Amino acid sequence: MAKELDGFHFEQNHGKARVRIARVWKADGGGGGGGDHSMVEWSVDIILFSDCINAYVRDDNSNIVATDTMKNTVYVKAKECSRQLSAELFAILLAKHFTAFYPQVTSAVVKIVEKPWERVNLNGQPHEHGFKLGNEKHTTEAVVKKSGGLQLTSGIAGLSVLKTTQSGFEGFVRDKYTALPETRERMLATEVTAIWRYSYDSISSVPQKPLYFNERYLDVKNVVLSTFFGPPKEGVYSASVQSTLFQIEKAVLLRFPDISSVRLKMPNIHFLPVNISTKDNSIVKFNDDVYLPTDEPHGSIEATLSRFWARM
């Protein structure tokens, strides 16, 4: 929170970072068999904006919410959740607690990264209490004001995708520094980072279905994948990473009316064609089949698409 102080402009906040928690929900209520177990692993960051200027200028800590208290609150509030809920709803629950419980806290920001534990399937049957670690992570950030105002975003981090054909790059600027040949046949690989903002602007407007945002996360991920790859048999041609990025963002906004904006970061992770010249000047020629994988340096492509009334 900002304040004029001794002729200066002073802003401050404090919080607790990387509070790691695993929460297990057992259908049987105990530790044995008799029903499916569910679990999540979250890393939680908390930032509080509060009136505790005196701690900085008068050595008076009476308005500081201790960061250790914030950590303990995460565990207690998780325990109080008797049934599984999304990271988004847990972030809102935490932020609402801090703004409602402490008079000096004017707003709270809670960020959560969910580790991708997935239920194990053995011989086609889902295991009741067995999980394996997946790849991409589910992220969320909830900003809650004391008034109940809300800014809610979700995202995907580390979604690695690749297709071996149906990609090209032509017609770009050519000058004396350009060595890259034009092509209509190349591999396309990237690691997608996506962040989307929901249109819900108050806590009271948020859907209360416990796993609503988990379902929306999976829906958005499916749109990202289906737009990137195209139909299973024929695929879809990509004229550039930029073109594919825009098509994904447009598809997300057209499909989900409660998402107001989406930002994608899609680095172009290169697979370079390999041609080998031997000592007798013969050439083992590349034929769209042998590549040198490299992730440094890589192209950096990022853009945001929003509805006219929205902002990221």
Tab-separated table of N, CA, C and O in Angstrom, residues 23-65:
chain	number	residue	atom	x	y	z
A	23	ARG	N	-2.765	-32.111	0.124
A	23	ARG	CA	-4.049	-32.368	0.792
A	23	ARG	C	-4.664	-33.628	0.196
A	23	ARG	O	-4.789	-33.758	-1.026
A	24	VAL	N	-5.035	-34.572	1.048
A	24	VAL	CA	-5.639	-35.827	0.623
A	24	VAL	C	-7.077	-35.875	1.121
A	24	VAL	O	-7.351	-35.559	2.290
A	25	TRP	N	-7.989	-36.253	0.229
A	25	TRP	CA	-9.386	-36.486	0.598
A	25	TRP	C	-9.676	-37.972	0.414
A	25	TRP	O	-9.448	-38.518	-0.672
A	26	LYS	N	-10.151	-38.624	1.472
A	26	LYS	CA	-10.374	-40.066	1.455
A	26	LYS	C	-11.876	-40.354	1.519
A	26	LYS	O	-12.552	-39.954	2.466
A	27	ALA	N	-12.339	-41.070	0.505
A	27	ALA	CA	-13.774	-41.344	0.426
A	27	ALA	C	-14.249	-42.170	1.609
A	27	ALA	O	-15.391	-42.037	2.060
A	28	ASP	N	-13.354	-43.019	2.149
A	28	ASP	CA	-13.753	-43.859	3.284
A	28	ASP	C	-13.579	-43.152	4.621
A	28	ASP	O	-13.895	-43.693	5.678
A	29	GLY	N	-13.000	-41.936	4.571
A	29	GLY	CA	-12.808	-41.171	5.797
A	29	GLY	C	-11.632	-41.603	6.631
A	29	GLY	O	-11.337	-41.008	7.664
A	30	GLY	N	-10.916	-42.642	6.192
A	30	GLY	CA	-9.785	-43.136	6.966
A	30	GLY	C	-8.606	-43.424	6.075
A	30	GLY	O	-8.461	-42.847	5.007
A	31	GLY	N	-7.771	-44.344	6.495
A	31	GLY	CA	-6.535	-44.603	5.770
A	31	GLY	C	-6.538	-45.878	4.975
A	31	GLY	O	-5.567	-46.204	4.305
A	32	GLY	N	-7.626	-46.643	5.033
A	32	GLY	CA	-7.643	-47.920	4.347
A	32	GLY	C	-8.317	-47.852	2.992
A	32	GLY	O	-8.506	-46.800	2.413
A	33	GLY	N	-8.708	-49.003	2.483
A	33	GLY	CA	-9.411	-49.070	1.208
A	33	GLY	C	-10.865	-48.698	1.396
A	33	GLY	O	-11.298	-48.233	2.437
A	34	GLY	N	-11.640	-48.944	0.348
A	34	GLY	CA	-13.065	-48.695	0.461
A	34	GLY	C	-13.534	-47.454	-0.241
A	34	GLY	O	-14.582	-46.927	0.075
A	35	GLY	N	-12.767	-46.942	-1.202
A	35	GLY	CA	-13.205	-45.785	-1.976
A	35	GLY	C	-12.037	-45.017	-2.536
A	35	GLY	O	-10.908	-45.142	-2.056
A	36	ASP	N	-12.323	-44.232	-3.571
A	36	ASP	CA	-11.263	-43.461	-4.217
A	36	ASP	C	-10.718	-42.391	-3.283
A	36	ASP	O	-11.478	-41.730	-2.563
A	37	HIS	N	-9.418	-42.223	-3.314
A	37	HIS	CA	-8.769	-41.091	-2.662
A	37	HIS	C	-8.473	-40.044	-3.728
A	37	HIS	O	-8.226	-40.364	-4.881
A	38	SER	N	-8.481	-38.780	-3.330
A	38	SER	CA	-8.076	-37.677	-4.201
A	38	SER	C	-6.985	-36.888	-3.494
A	38	SER	O	-6.951	-36.844	-2.257
A	39	MET	N	-6.105	-36.275	-4.283
A	39	MET	CA	-5.038	-35.496	-3.646
A	39	MET	C	-4.589	-34.371	-4.567
A	39	MET	O	-4.759	-34.429	-5.786
A	40	VAL	N	-4.046	-33.327	-3.936
A	40	VAL	CA	-3.403	-32.238	-4.666
A	40	VAL	C	-2.110	-31.878	-3.949
A	40	VAL	O	-1.987	-32.088	-2.734
A	41	GLU	N	-1.158	-31.355	-4.703
A	41	GLU	CA	0.036	-30.751	-4.116
A	41	GLU	C	0.131	-29.338	-4.655
A	41	GLU	O	0.198	-29.128	-5.868
A	42	TRP	N	0.140	-28.371	-3.737
A	42	TRP	CA	0.143	-26.966	-4.103
A	42	TRP	C	1.366	-26.259	-3.531
A	42	TRP	O	1.824	-26.578	-2.435
A	43	SER	N	1.864	-25.281	-4.264
A	43	SER	CA	2.827	-24.319	-3.747
A	43	SER	C	2.113	-22.970	-3.715
A	43	SER	O	1.686	-22.468	-4.760
A	44	VAL	N	1.985	-22.397	-2.520
A	44	VAL	CA	1.145	-21.214	-2.321
A	44	VAL	C	2.010	-19.999	-1.983
A	44	VAL	O	2.870	-20.067	-1.100
A	45	ASP	N	1.762	-18.891	-2.686
A	45	ASP	CA	2.373	-17.603	-2.369
A	45	ASP	C	1.282	-16.652	-1.890
A	45	ASP	O	0.201	-16.580	-2.499
A	46	ILE	N	1.567	-15.905	-0.833
A	46	ILE	CA	0.608	-14.949	-0.270
A	46	ILE	C	1.262	-13.575	-0.206
A	46	ILE	O	2.404	-13.449	0.246
A	47	ILE	N	0.538	-12.563	-0.669
A	47	ILE	CA	0.984	-11.173	-0.543
A	47	ILE	C	-0.156	-10.380	0.082
A	47	ILE	O	-1.295	-10.421	-0.413
A	48	LEU	N	0.148	-9.677	1.185
A	48	LEU	CA	-0.855	-8.841	1.837
A	48	LEU	C	-0.511	-7.370	1.668
A	48	LEU	O	0.641	-6.962	1.858
A	49	PHE	N	-1.514	-6.578	1.316
A	49	PHE	CA	-1.403	-5.120	1.294
A	49	PHE	C	-2.148	-4.620	2.530
A	49	PHE	O	-3.359	-4.826	2.650
A	50	SER	N	-1.405	-4.019	3.461
A	50	SER	CA	-2.007	-3.685	4.748
A	50	SER	C	-1.408	-2.401	5.309
A	50	SER	O	-0.353	-1.934	4.865
A	51	ASP	N	-2.101	-1.874	6.304
A	51	ASP	CA	-1.666	-0.651	6.966
A	51	ASP	C	-0.719	-1.015	8.113
A	51	ASP	O	-1.137	-1.178	9.257
A	52	CYS	N	0.555	-1.170	7.782
A	52	CYS	CA	1.546	-1.474	8.828
A	52	CYS	C	2.784	-0.592	8.636
A	52	CYS	O	3.920	-1.031	8.840
A	53	ILE	N	2.544	0.673	8.243
A	53	ILE	CA	3.640	1.617	8.027
A	53	ILE	C	4.484	1.789	9.287
A	53	ILE	O	5.714	1.946	9.218
A	54	ASN	N	3.846	1.743	10.460
A	54	ASN	CA	4.588	1.975	11.710
A	54	ASN	C	5.702	0.960	11.932
A	54	ASN	O	6.681	1.246	12.636
A	55	ALA	N	5.564	-0.222	11.354
A	55	ALA	CA	6.631	-1.220	11.494
A	55	ALA	C	7.906	-0.749	10.813
A	55	ALA	O	9.022	-1.075	11.254
A	56	TYR	N	7.756	0.055	9.760
A	56	TYR	CA	8.914	0.543	9.007
A	56	TYR	C	9.520	1.800	9.645
A	56	TYR	O	10.738	1.975	9.631
A	57	VAL	N	8.667	2.663	10.180
A	57	VAL	CA	9.157	3.983	10.593
A	57	VAL	C	9.190	4.196	12.106
A	57	VAL	O	9.841	5.133	12.580
A	58	ARG	N	8.492	3.345	12.888
A	58	ARG	CA	8.441	3.563	14.343
A	58	ARG	C	8.778	2.298	15.144
A	58	ARG	O	8.549	2.250	16.351
A	59	ASP	N	9.288	1.275	14.472
A	59	ASP	CA	9.615	0.015	15.156
A	59	ASP	C	8.411	-0.570	15.883
A	59	ASP	O	8.544	-1.221	16.927
A	60	ASP	N	7.219	-0.348	15.325
A	60	ASP	CA	5.974	-0.813	15.936
A	60	ASP	C	5.375	-1.904	15.057
A	60	ASP	O	4.866	-1.641	13.974
A	61	ASN	N	5.428	-3.150	15.510
A	61	ASN	CA	4.975	-4.301	14.723
A	61	ASN	C	3.538	-4.717	15.013
A	61	ASN	O	3.103	-5.792	14.584
A	62	SER	N	2.794	-3.882	15.705
A	62	SER	CA	1.486	-4.295	16.219
A	62	SER	C	0.463	-4.559	15.117
A	62	SER	O	-0.556	-5.212	15.371
A	63	ASN	N	0.694	-4.071	13.895
A	63	ASN	CA	-0.255	-4.310	12.805
A	63	ASN	C	0.254	-5.317	11.781
A	63	ASN	O	-0.377	-5.512	10.740
A	64	ILE	N	1.378	-5.968	12.062
A	64	ILE	CA	1.931	-6.934	11.112
A	64	ILE	C	1.318	-8.313	11.336
A	64	ILE	O	1.317	-8.830	12.459
A	65	VAL	N	0.796	-8.904	10.265
A	65	VAL	CA	0.409	-10.311	10.281
A	65	VAL	C	1.672	-11.113	9.990
A	65	VAL	O	2.257	-11.000	8.908
